[in-house]
CSV table of C-alpha atoms in Angstrom, one decimal:
chain,number,residue,atom,x,y,z
A,1363,MET,CA,48.9,14.9,1.5
A,1364,ARG,CA,51.9,16.7,3.1
A,1365,GLY,CA,53.3,13.5,4.7
A,1366,THR,CA,53.5,11.7,1.3
A,1367,GLY,CA,55.2,14.7,-0.3
A,1368,ALA,CA,57.7,14.9,2.5
A,1369,LEU,CA,58.5,11.2,2.1
A,1370,ILE,CA,59.0,11.5,-1.6
A,1371,LEU,CA,61.2,14.5,-1.1
A,1372,ALA,CA,63.3,12.6,1.4
A,1373,ILE,CA,63.8,9.7,-1.0
A,1374,ALA,CA,64.7,12.2,-3.7
A,1375,CYS,CA,67.3,13.7,-1.4
A,1376,PHE,CA,68.9,10.3,-0.7
A,1377,VAL,CA,69.0,9.4,-4.4
A,1378,THR,CA,70.5,12.8,-5.4
A,1379,ALA,CA,73.0,12.7,-2.5
A,1380,ASN,CA,74.2,9.3,-3.6
A,1381,GLU,CA,74.5,10.2,-7.3
A,1382,PHE,CA,76.2,13.6,-6.9
A,1383,GLY,CA,77.8,13.2,-3.6
A,1384,VAL,CA,76.0,16.1,-1.9
A,1385,THR,CA,76.3,15.2,1.8
A,1386,GLU,CA,73.9,18.0,2.9
A,1387,LEU,CA,71.1,16.5,1.0
A,1388,MET,CA,71.6,13.2,2.9
A,1389,TYR,CA,71.3,15.0,6.2
A,1390,PHE,CA,68.2,16.8,5.0
A,1391,GLY,CA,66.6,13.6,3.9
A,1392,ILE,CA,67.3,12.0,7.3
A,1393,LEU,CA,65.8,15.0,9.0
A,1394,LEU,CA,62.6,14.7,6.9
A,1395,VAL,CA,62.3,11.0,7.7
A,1396,ALA,CA,62.8,11.7,11.4
A,1397,VAL,CA,60.0,14.4,11.3
A,1398,ILE,CA,57.6,12.0,9.6
A,1399,VAL,CA,58.3,9.2,12.1
A,1400,ALA,CA,57.8,11.7,15.0
A,1401,SER,CA,54.5,12.8,13.4
A,1402,VAL,CA,53.2,9.3,13.1
A,1403,ALA,CA,54.3,8.4,16.6
A,1404,SER,CA,52.6,11.4,18.1
A,1405,LEU,CA,49.3,10.3,16.7
A,1406,TYR,CA,49.5,6.6,17.7
A,1407,LEU,CA,50.9,7.2,21.2
A,1408,SER,CA,48.9,10.3,22.2
A,1409,ARG,CA,45.2,9.3,22.3
A,1410,ARG,CA,43.3,6.3,23.4
A,1411,SER,CA,39.6,5.9,24.1
A,1412,ASP,CA,38.0,3.2,26.2
A,1413,VAL,CA,34.3,4.2,26.5
A,1414,VAL,CA,31.7,5.8,24.2
A,1415,THR,CA,28.2,6.2,25.6
A,1416,ARG,CA,25.1,7.9,24.0
A,1417,SER,CA,21.8,9.1,25.4
A,1418,LEU,CA,18.8,10.6,23.7
A,1419,THR,CA,16.5,13.4,24.7
A,1420,PRO,CA,13.7,12.4,24.7
A,1421,ASP,CA,14.5,8.7,25.3
A,1422,VAL,CA,12.5,7.5,22.3
A,1423,ALA,CA,12.9,9.2,18.9
A,1424,THR,CA,9.8,9.8,16.8
A,1425,VAL,CA,9.4,9.9,13.0
A,1426,GLY,CA,9.4,13.5,11.9
A,1427,ARG,CA,10.5,15.0,15.2
A,1428,GLU,CA,13.9,16.1,16.4
A,1429,SER,CA,15.9,14.4,19.3
A,1430,LEU,CA,19.1,15.5,20.9
A,1431,VAL,CA,21.9,12.9,21.0
A,1432,SER,CA,24.5,13.4,23.7
A,1433,VAL,CA,27.8,11.5,23.3
A,1434,THR,CA,30.2,11.0,26.1
A,1435,VAL,CA,33.8,9.9,25.1
A,1436,GLY,CA,36.2,8.7,27.8
A,1437,VAL,CA,39.7,9.6,26.7
A,1438,ARG,CA,43.1,8.5,28.1
A,1439,THR,CA,46.2,10.3,26.9
A,1440,ALA,CA,49.7,10.9,28.3
A,1441,LEU,CA,50.7,13.5,25.7
A,1442,PRO,CA,49.0,16.6,24.6
A,1443,THR,CA,46.8,16.0,21.5
A,1444,PRO,CA,45.8,18.4,18.7
A,1445,PRO,CA,42.1,18.9,17.8
A,1446,GLY,CA,40.5,16.6,15.3
A,1447,VAL,CA,37.2,16.0,13.5
A,1448,TRP,CA,34.7,13.5,14.8
A,1449,GLN,CA,31.8,11.7,13.0
A,1450,ASP,CA,29.1,9.4,14.3
A,1451,VAL,CA,27.6,6.9,11.8
A,1452,LEU,CA,23.8,7.3,11.5
A,1453,PRO,CA,21.4,4.6,10.4
A,1454,LYS,CA,18.8,5.0,7.7
A,1455,GLY,CA,16.2,5.4,10.4
A,1456,LEU,CA,17.7,8.8,11.5
A,1457,ARG,CA,18.7,12.0,9.7
A,1458,GLY,CA,21.0,14.6,10.9
A,1459,LYS,CA,24.5,16.0,10.8
A,1460,ALA,CA,26.5,13.9,13.3
A,1461,GLU,CA,30.0,15.5,13.0
A,1462,GLY,CA,32.1,18.3,14.5
A,1463,VAL,CA,35.4,19.3,15.9
A,1464,PHE,CA,37.0,17.1,18.5
A,1465,PRO,CA,38.7,19.3,21.1
A,1466,ALA,CA,42.5,19.3,21.8
A,1467,LEU,CA,43.5,17.7,25.0
A,1468,GLY,CA,46.4,18.6,27.3
A,1469,SER,CA,48.7,16.2,29.0
A,1470,GLY,CA,47.0,13.6,31.1
A,1471,LEU,CA,49.9,12.7,33.4
A,1472,ARG,CA,48.2,14.3,36.4
A,1473,ARG,CA,44.7,12.9,35.5
A,1474,SER,CA,44.6,9.5,33.9
A,1475,ASP,CA,41.4,10.0,31.9
A,1476,ARG,CA,39.3,12.8,30.5
A,1477,VAL,CA,35.6,13.1,29.4
A,1478,VAL,CA,34.7,14.8,26.2
A,1479,GLU,CA,31.0,15.8,25.7
A,1480,LEU,CA,29.6,15.9,22.1
A,1481,SER,CA,26.1,16.5,20.9
A,1482,TYR,CA,24.0,16.7,17.7
A,1483,VAL,CA,20.4,16.7,16.6
A,1484,VAL,CA,18.7,13.9,14.7
A,1485,THR,CA,15.3,13.6,13.1
A,1486,GLY,CA,13.4,10.3,13.0
A,1487,ALA,CA,13.1,9.1,9.4
A,1488,LYS,CA,12.1,5.4,9.7
A,1489,ARG,CA,10.2,3.5,12.4
A,1490,GLY,CA,12.1,0.7,14.1
A,1491,VAL,CA,15.1,0.0,16.3
A,1492,HIS,CA,18.4,1.3,14.8
A,1493,PRO,CA,22.0,1.3,15.9
A,1494,ILE,CA,24.0,4.6,16.0
A,1495,GLY,CA,27.7,4.3,15.6
A,1496,PRO,CA,30.6,3.6,15.5
A,1497,LEU,CA,32.2,7.0,16.4
A,1498,SER,CA,35.3,7.9,14.5
A,1499,VAL,CA,37.8,10.7,15.2
A,1500,GLN,CA,40.3,11.9,12.5
A,1501,SER,CA,43.4,13.6,13.9
A,1502,THR,CA,46.4,15.3,12.3
A,1503,ASP,CA,49.8,15.8,13.8
A,1504,PRO,CA,51.0,19.4,14.6
A,1505,PHE,CA,53.1,19.5,11.4
A,1506,GLY,CA,50.2,18.3,9.2
A,1507,LEU,CA,52.3,15.4,7.8
A,1508,ALA,CA,50.3,12.4,9.1
A,1509,ARG,CA,46.6,11.7,9.6
A,1510,ARG,CA,45.0,9.0,11.7
A,1511,ARG,CA,41.4,7.8,11.9
A,1512,THR,CA,40.4,6.1,15.1
A,1513,THR,CA,37.1,4.2,15.2
A,1514,PHE,CA,35.4,3.3,18.5
A,1515,GLY,CA,33.2,0.3,18.1
A,1516,GLN,CA,30.5,0.9,20.7
A,1517,ARG,CA,27.1,1.3,19.2
A,1518,THR,CA,23.8,2.5,20.7
A,1519,LEU,CA,20.4,1.1,19.8
A,1520,VAL,CA,17.8,3.8,19.3
A,1521,THR,CA,14.1,3.3,19.2
A,1522,VAL,CA,12.2,5.3,16.5
A,1523,ALA,CA,8.5,5.4,17.3
A,1524,PRO,CA,5.8,6.1,14.6
A,1525,ALA,CA,4.9,9.6,13.8
A,1526,LEU,CA,2.4,11.1,16.3
A,1527,VAL,CA,0.0,13.6,14.7
A,1528,ASP,CA,-2.0,16.1,16.8
A,1529,LEU,CA,-5.6,15.3,15.8
A,1530,PRO,CA,-8.5,17.7,16.4
A,1531,PRO,CA,-10.5,16.9,19.6
A,1532,LEU,CA,-14.0,15.4,19.6
A,1533,THR,CA,-15.3,18.3,21.6
A,1534,ASP,CA,-18.4,18.9,19.5
A,1535,PHE,CA,-19.3,15.2,19.7
A,1536,ALA,CA,-18.8,14.6,23.4
A,1537,GLY,CA,-22.5,14.2,24.1
A,1538,GLU,CA,-23.0,11.7,21.3
A,1539,SER,CA,-19.9,9.7,21.9
A,1540,GLY,CA,-19.9,9.6,25.7
A,1541,GLY,CA,-16.8,11.7,26.2
A,1542,THR,CA,-15.8,13.0,29.6
A,1543,LEU,CA,-16.2,16.6,28.4
A,1544,HIS,CA,-19.9,16.1,28.3
A,1545,THR,CA,-20.0,14.2,31.6
A,1546,THR,CA,-18.0,16.8,33.4
A,1547,THR,CA,-20.3,19.6,32.1
A,1548,ASN,CA,-23.3,17.7,33.4
A,1549,GLN,CA,-21.8,17.3,36.8
A,1550,LEU,CA,-20.8,20.9,37.3
A,1551,GLY,CA,-22.3,22.3,40.5
A,1552,GLN,CA,-23.3,18.9,41.8
A,1553,GLY,CA,-20.3,18.5,44.0
A,1554,ALA,CA,-18.7,15.2,45.2
A,1555,ASP,CA,-21.2,14.8,48.0
A,1556,ASN,CA,-24.1,14.3,45.5
A,1557,LEU,CA,-22.4,11.3,43.9
A,1558,VAL,CA,-23.7,7.9,45.0
A,1559,ALA,CA,-21.1,5.9,47.0
A,1560,ARG,CA,-20.8,2.1,47.2
A,1561,PRO,CA,-18.4,-0.2,49.0
A,1562,TYR,CA,-15.0,-0.7,47.3
A,1563,ALA,CA,-14.6,-3.9,45.2
A,1564,PRO,CA,-11.4,-5.5,44.0
A,1565,GLY,CA,-10.5,-4.0,40.6
A,1566,ASP,CA,-11.9,-0.5,41.4
A,1567,SER,CA,-9.5,2.4,40.7
A,1568,MET,CA,-8.1,4.1,43.7
A,1569,ARG,CA,-8.8,7.4,42.0
A,1570,ARG,CA,-12.6,6.7,42.5
A,1571,ILE,CA,-12.4,6.5,46.3
A,1572,HIS,CA,-15.0,8.7,48.0
A,1573,TRP,CA,-12.9,9.8,51.0
A,1574,ARG,CA,-15.7,11.6,52.9
A,1575,ALA,CA,-18.0,8.6,52.6
A,1576,THR,CA,-15.1,6.3,53.5
A,1577,ALA,CA,-14.5,8.3,56.7
A,1578,HIS,CA,-18.2,8.2,57.6
A,1579,ARG,CA,-18.7,4.5,57.0
A,1580,ASP,CA,-15.2,3.4,58.2
A,1581,GLU,CA,-14.7,1.4,55.0
A,1582,LEU,CA,-13.5,2.2,51.5
A,1583,MET,CA,-16.3,3.6,49.4
A,1584,VAL,CA,-16.1,4.5,45.7
A,1585,ARG,CA,-18.1,6.9,43.5
A,1586,GLN,CA,-20.7,4.9,41.8
A,1587,GLU,CA,-21.8,7.5,39.3
A,1588,GLU,CA,-18.2,8.3,38.2
A,1589,GLN,CA,-17.6,4.6,37.5
A,1590,GLU,CA,-20.7,4.2,35.5
A,1591,SER,CA,-20.0,7.2,33.4
A,1592,THR,CA,-16.4,6.3,32.5
A,1593,PRO,CA,-16.2,6.6,28.7
A,1594,GLU,CA,-14.6,3.9,26.7
A,1595,ALA,CA,-13.2,3.7,23.1
A,1596,SER,CA,-11.6,1.1,20.9
A,1597,VAL,CA,-9.0,1.6,18.2
A,1598,VAL,CA,-8.5,-1.3,15.8
A,1599,LEU,CA,-5.5,-1.6,13.6
A,1600,ASP,CA,-6.0,-4.3,10.9
A,1601,ARG,CA,-2.6,-6.0,10.3
A,1602,GLY,CA,-3.8,-8.7,8.0
A,1603,ALA,CA,-1.3,-9.3,5.2
A,1604,LEU,CA,-3.9,-9.1,2.4
A,1605,ARG,CA,-4.4,-5.4,3.2
A,1606,TRP,CA,-0.8,-4.3,2.9
A,1607,ALA,CA,2.3,-4.6,0.7
A,1608,THR,CA,4.6,-7.5,1.2
A,1609,GLU,CA,7.2,-5.2,2.8
A,1610,ALA,CA,4.9,-4.6,5.7
A,1611,LEU,CA,5.5,-8.2,6.8
A,1612,GLN,CA,9.2,-8.0,6.7
A,1613,ALA,CA,10.4,-5.0,8.8
A,1614,PRO,CA,9.1,-1.7,10.1
A,1615,GLY,CA,9.3,1.2,7.7
A,1616,GLY,CA,9.0,-0.9,4.5
A,1617,ASP,CA,5.5,-0.1,3.4
A,1618,PRO,CA,4.5,3.6,3.4
A,1619,GLY,CA,0.8,2.7,3.6
A,1620,PHE,CA,1.3,0.5,6.7
A,1621,GLU,CA,3.4,3.3,8.2
A,1622,ALA,CA,0.6,5.8,7.7
A,1623,ALA,CA,-1.8,3.4,9.3
A,1624,VAL,CA,0.4,2.8,12.4
A,1625,SER,CA,0.8,6.6,12.7
A,1626,ALA,CA,-3.0,7.0,12.4
A,1627,CYS,CA,-3.5,4.4,15.1
A,1628,VAL,CA,-1.2,5.9,17.7
A,1629,SER,CA,-2.5,9.4,16.9
A,1630,ALA,CA,-6.1,8.3,17.4
A,1631,VAL,CA,-5.2,6.7,20.7
A,1632,ALA,CA,-3.4,9.8,21.9
A,1633,ARG,CA,-6.4,12.0,20.9
A,1634,LEU,CA,-8.9,9.8,22.7
A,1635,VAL,CA,-6.8,9.3,25.8
A,1636,HIS,CA,-6.2,13.1,26.0
A,1637,ASP,CA,-10.0,13.6,25.7
A,1638,GLY,CA,-10.5,11.3,28.7
A,1639,TYR,CA,-11.5,8.0,27.1
A,1640,ALA,CA,-10.3,4.7,28.4
A,1641,VAL,CA,-8.9,3.2,25.2
A,1642,GLU,CA,-8.2,-0.4,24.2
A,1643,VAL,CA,-6.0,-1.1,21.2
A,1644,LEU,CA,-6.8,-4.2,19.2
A,1645,ASP,CA,-6.0,-6.1,16.1
A,1646,SER,CA,-8.8,-7.2,13.8
A,1647,ASP,CA,-8.6,-10.7,15.1
A,1648,GLY,CA,-9.2,-9.5,18.7
A,1649,ALA,CA,-5.6,-9.7,19.8
A,1650,VAL,CA,-4.7,-7.0,22.3
A,1651,LEU,CA,-2.0,-4.7,20.9
A,1652,ALA,CA,-1.8,-2.6,24.0
A,1653,GLU,CA,-3.2,-2.9,27.5
A,1654,ARG,CA,-6.2,-0.6,28.3
A,1655,ILE,CA,-5.0,3.0,28.7
A,1656,ASP,CA,-7.0,5.1,31.2
A,1657,GLY,CA,-8.3,8.5,30.2
A,1658,GLY,CA,-5.7,11.2,30.6
A,1659,ASP,CA,-2.8,8.8,31.1
A,1660,MET,CA,-0.4,10.2,28.5
A,1661,THR,CA,2.6,8.4,30.0
A,1662,GLU,CA,1.1,5.1,28.8
A,1663,VAL,CA,0.7,6.6,25.4
A,1664,GLU,CA,4.4,7.1,25.3
A,1665,VAL,CA,4.8,3.4,26.2
A,1666,LEU,CA,2.5,2.6,23.3
A,1667,LEU,CA,4.6,4.6,20.9
A,1668,SER,CA,7.7,2.6,21.9
A,1669,HIS,CA,5.9,-0.7,21.6
A,1670,PHE,CA,4.6,0.2,18.1
A,1671,ALA,CA,8.1,1.0,16.9
A,1672,THR,CA,8.6,-2.6,15.8
A,1673,LEU,CA,5.0,-3.5,14.8
A,1674,THR,CA,4.6,-5.3,11.5
A,1675,ALA,CA,1.8,-6.9,9.5
A,1676,ARG,CA,0.8,-10.5,10.1
A,1677,ARG,CA,0.1,-13.2,7.5
A,1678,ASP,CA,-3.5,-14.2,8.2
A,1679,ASP,CA,-6.5,-12.0,7.5
A,1680,SER,CA,-9.4,-11.7,9.9
A,1681,LEU,CA,-11.2,-8.4,9.2
A,1682,GLY,CA,-14.4,-10.3,8.6
A,1683,ARG,CA,-14.4,-11.6,12.2
A,1684,LEU,CA,-14.1,-8.1,13.7
A,1685,PRO,CA,-17.9,-7.5,14.2
A,1686,ARG,CA,-18.0,-10.5,16.7
A,1687,LEU,CA,-15.8,-8.5,19.1
A,1688,PHE,CA,-18.6,-5.9,19.5
A,1689,ALA,CA,-21.6,-8.2,19.5
A,1690,GLY,CA,-23.9,-7.8,22.5
A,1691,ILE,CA,-22.3,-4.6,23.8
A,1692,MET,CA,-22.6,-0.9,23.4
A,1693,THR,CA,-19.4,1.2,23.5
A,1694,GLY,CA,-18.2,4.7,22.7
A,1695,PRO,CA,-16.0,5.6,19.7
A,1696,VAL,CA,-14.7,2.7,17.6
A,1697,VAL,CA,-11.9,3.6,15.2
A,1698,VAL,CA,-11.0,1.0,12.6
A,1699,ILE,CA,-7.9,1.5,10.5
A,1700,THR,CA,-7.2,-0.8,7.6
A,1701,GLY,CA,-5.3,-1.0,4.3
A,1702,ARG,CA,-7.1,-2.3,1.3
A,1703,LEU,CA,-10.9,-2.1,1.6
A,1704,ASP,CA,-13.5,-3.1,-0.9
A,1705,ALA,CA,-17.2,-3.0,-0.9
A,1706,SER,CA,-17.6,-6.5,0.5
A,1707,ASP,CA,-15.4,-5.5,3.4
A,1708,ALA,CA,-17.5,-2.5,4.1
A,1709,ASP,CA,-20.6,-4.7,4.2
A,1710,VAL,CA,-19.0,-7.1,6.6
A,1711,LEU,CA,-18.1,-4.3,9.0
A,1712,THR,CA,-21.6,-2.7,9.0
A,1713,PRO,CA,-22.8,-4.5,12.2
A,1714,ILE,CA,-20.2,-2.6,14.3
A,1715,VAL,CA,-22.0,0.7,13.6
A,1716,HIS,CA,-25.0,-0.3,15.8
A,1717,HIS,CA,-22.7,-1.0,18.8
A,1718,SER,CA,-20.8,2.3,18.8
A,1719,THR,CA,-21.8,5.9,19.5
A,1720,LEU,CA,-19.1,7.1,17.1
A,1721,PRO,CA,-18.0,4.6,14.5
A,1722,MET,CA,-15.0,5.8,12.4
A,1723,LEU,CA,-13.5,3.8,9.5
A,1724,PHE,CA,-10.2,4.8,7.8
A,1725,SER,CA,-8.6,3.0,4.8
A,1726,VAL,CA,-5.2,3.5,3.2
A,1727,SER,CA,-6.2,1.8,0.0
A,1728,PRO,CA,-10.0,2.0,-0.6
A,1729,VAL,CA,-11.3,0.2,-3.7
A,1730,GLY,CA,-14.0,1.7,-5.8
A,1731,ASN,CA,-17.0,3.0,-3.7
A,1732,ALA,CA,-16.1,1.1,-0.6
A,1733,LEU,CA,-15.9,4.2,1.7
A,1734,ASP,CA,-19.1,5.6,0.3
A,1735,ARG,CA,-20.8,2.3,0.9
A,1736,ALA,CA,-19.5,2.3,4.5
A,1737,ALA,CA,-20.6,5.9,5.0
A,1738,ASP,CA,-24.1,5.0,3.9
A,1739,ALA,CA,-24.1,2.3,6.5
A,1740,GLY,CA,-23.4,4.8,9.3
A,1741,TRP,CA,-19.6,4.9,9.4
A,1742,ARG,CA,-17.7,8.2,9.5
A,1743,VAL,CA,-15.0,7.4,7.0
A,1744,GLY,CA,-11.7,8.8,5.7
A,1745,ALA,CA,-9.1,7.9,3.1
A,1746,ILE,CA,-5.6,8.1,4.4
A,1747,ASP,CA,-2.9,9.1,2.0
A,1748,PRO,CA,0.7,8.4,3.2
A,1749,GLU,CA,1.7,11.9,2.0
A,1750,GLY,CA,-1.5,13.6,3.0
A,1751,ASP,CA,-2.7,15.5,6.1
A,1752,LEU,CA,-3.9,13.0,8.7
A,1753,ALA,CA,-5.4,15.7,10.9
A,1754,ALA,CA,-7.5,17.0,8.0
A,1755,VAL,CA,-8.7,13.5,7.3
A,1756,TRP,CA,-9.7,13.0,10.9
A,1757,ALA,CA,-11.5,16.3,11.1
A,1758,GLY,CA,-13.2,15.6,7.8
A,1759,ALA,CA,-14.4,12.2,8.8
A,1760,VAL,CA,-15.8,13.4,12.1
A,1761,GLY,CA,-17.4,16.5,10.7
A,1762,ARG,CA,-18.6,15.5,7.3
A,1763,GLY,CA,-18.8,11.7,7.2
A,1764,VAL,CA,-16.5,11.3,4.1
A,1765,SER,CA,-13.1,12.8,3.6
A,1766,HIS,CA,-10.5,12.3,0.9
A,1767,VAL,CA,-7.4,14.4,1.6
A,1768,LEU,CA,-4.6,13.7,-0.7
A,1769,GLY,CA,-0.9,15.0,-0.7
């Protein structure tokens, strides 16, 4: 470094001047020391930062997708400052190049503070909530003799949601599974006036109000036919500890198999909601993992993604009790996503087939002929590989009954 060399040279000048009586070397050494002191002083007196804030676009990062990080640095300085190099510390849950040139600033005597805007792009790498920061700025004095690294301790927590895969629609199966695509087609040409209206009851959606009938009867009326044809679907994510690696219990992102299952779960929900289904998201023990999402409400799907950012496996196992949740009812698509699955598990799940218009079973770690056994019982099945193509597995399960797509 130049500063170290200048200091060594100054000391050498003092020693030589003392030994040989060369007064000029003494003056030169004093000049070098003065320049070094001035260089260090210019760095420590010229820049000070009080506030560092960050924002993401979109607000929630997603595994495998890019997000823009905007950094605002509030700077106070009385003296002009040279440019520097900034770097933001990224956690393991994010990938990117968080560094760049910090701009030079003029004198702040007229304005007490300045705002410096920085930005960089990150890609979600690991599900969870991760801290970005601290931000550091390395500056060099105008002579290049001294260097200072300033660290600003503010950190920002960033939510990284599970990967969302765009799955093929169930268009070809709308009639079988009760989808709104089929319902809408059947109602074309009928018109709203042909729908049967009934009085409004607490709990009815305001979107089902029949305004013409309401005006005629002078009381709120709802479309009876529309309510009865509302399609429903269920997505079940089995979080039982026996199905997953131990890491799935500890923190998000530890077990690749569980991460693939969580991604499959949110992707299936997004597909079904987009296709118009009212979707409930459950654990295999019946616990509600997300409130019912109405068909077409993609905003609630975004909320689901944020909620699933911290989801982990649980210690008990209850896959065998899952059929009880569907006993005595008939529903639309039922998507079950689990980890380890053997033949006995497939047999236990068989009763669900008779209560769903489109039963779909996906396993990350199928054992032996478990999936073939489930397919024989009526499930549309798929083997999920953490490195494979989830969209192909989904399409294969729906179209052919059995799909094994590996990476």
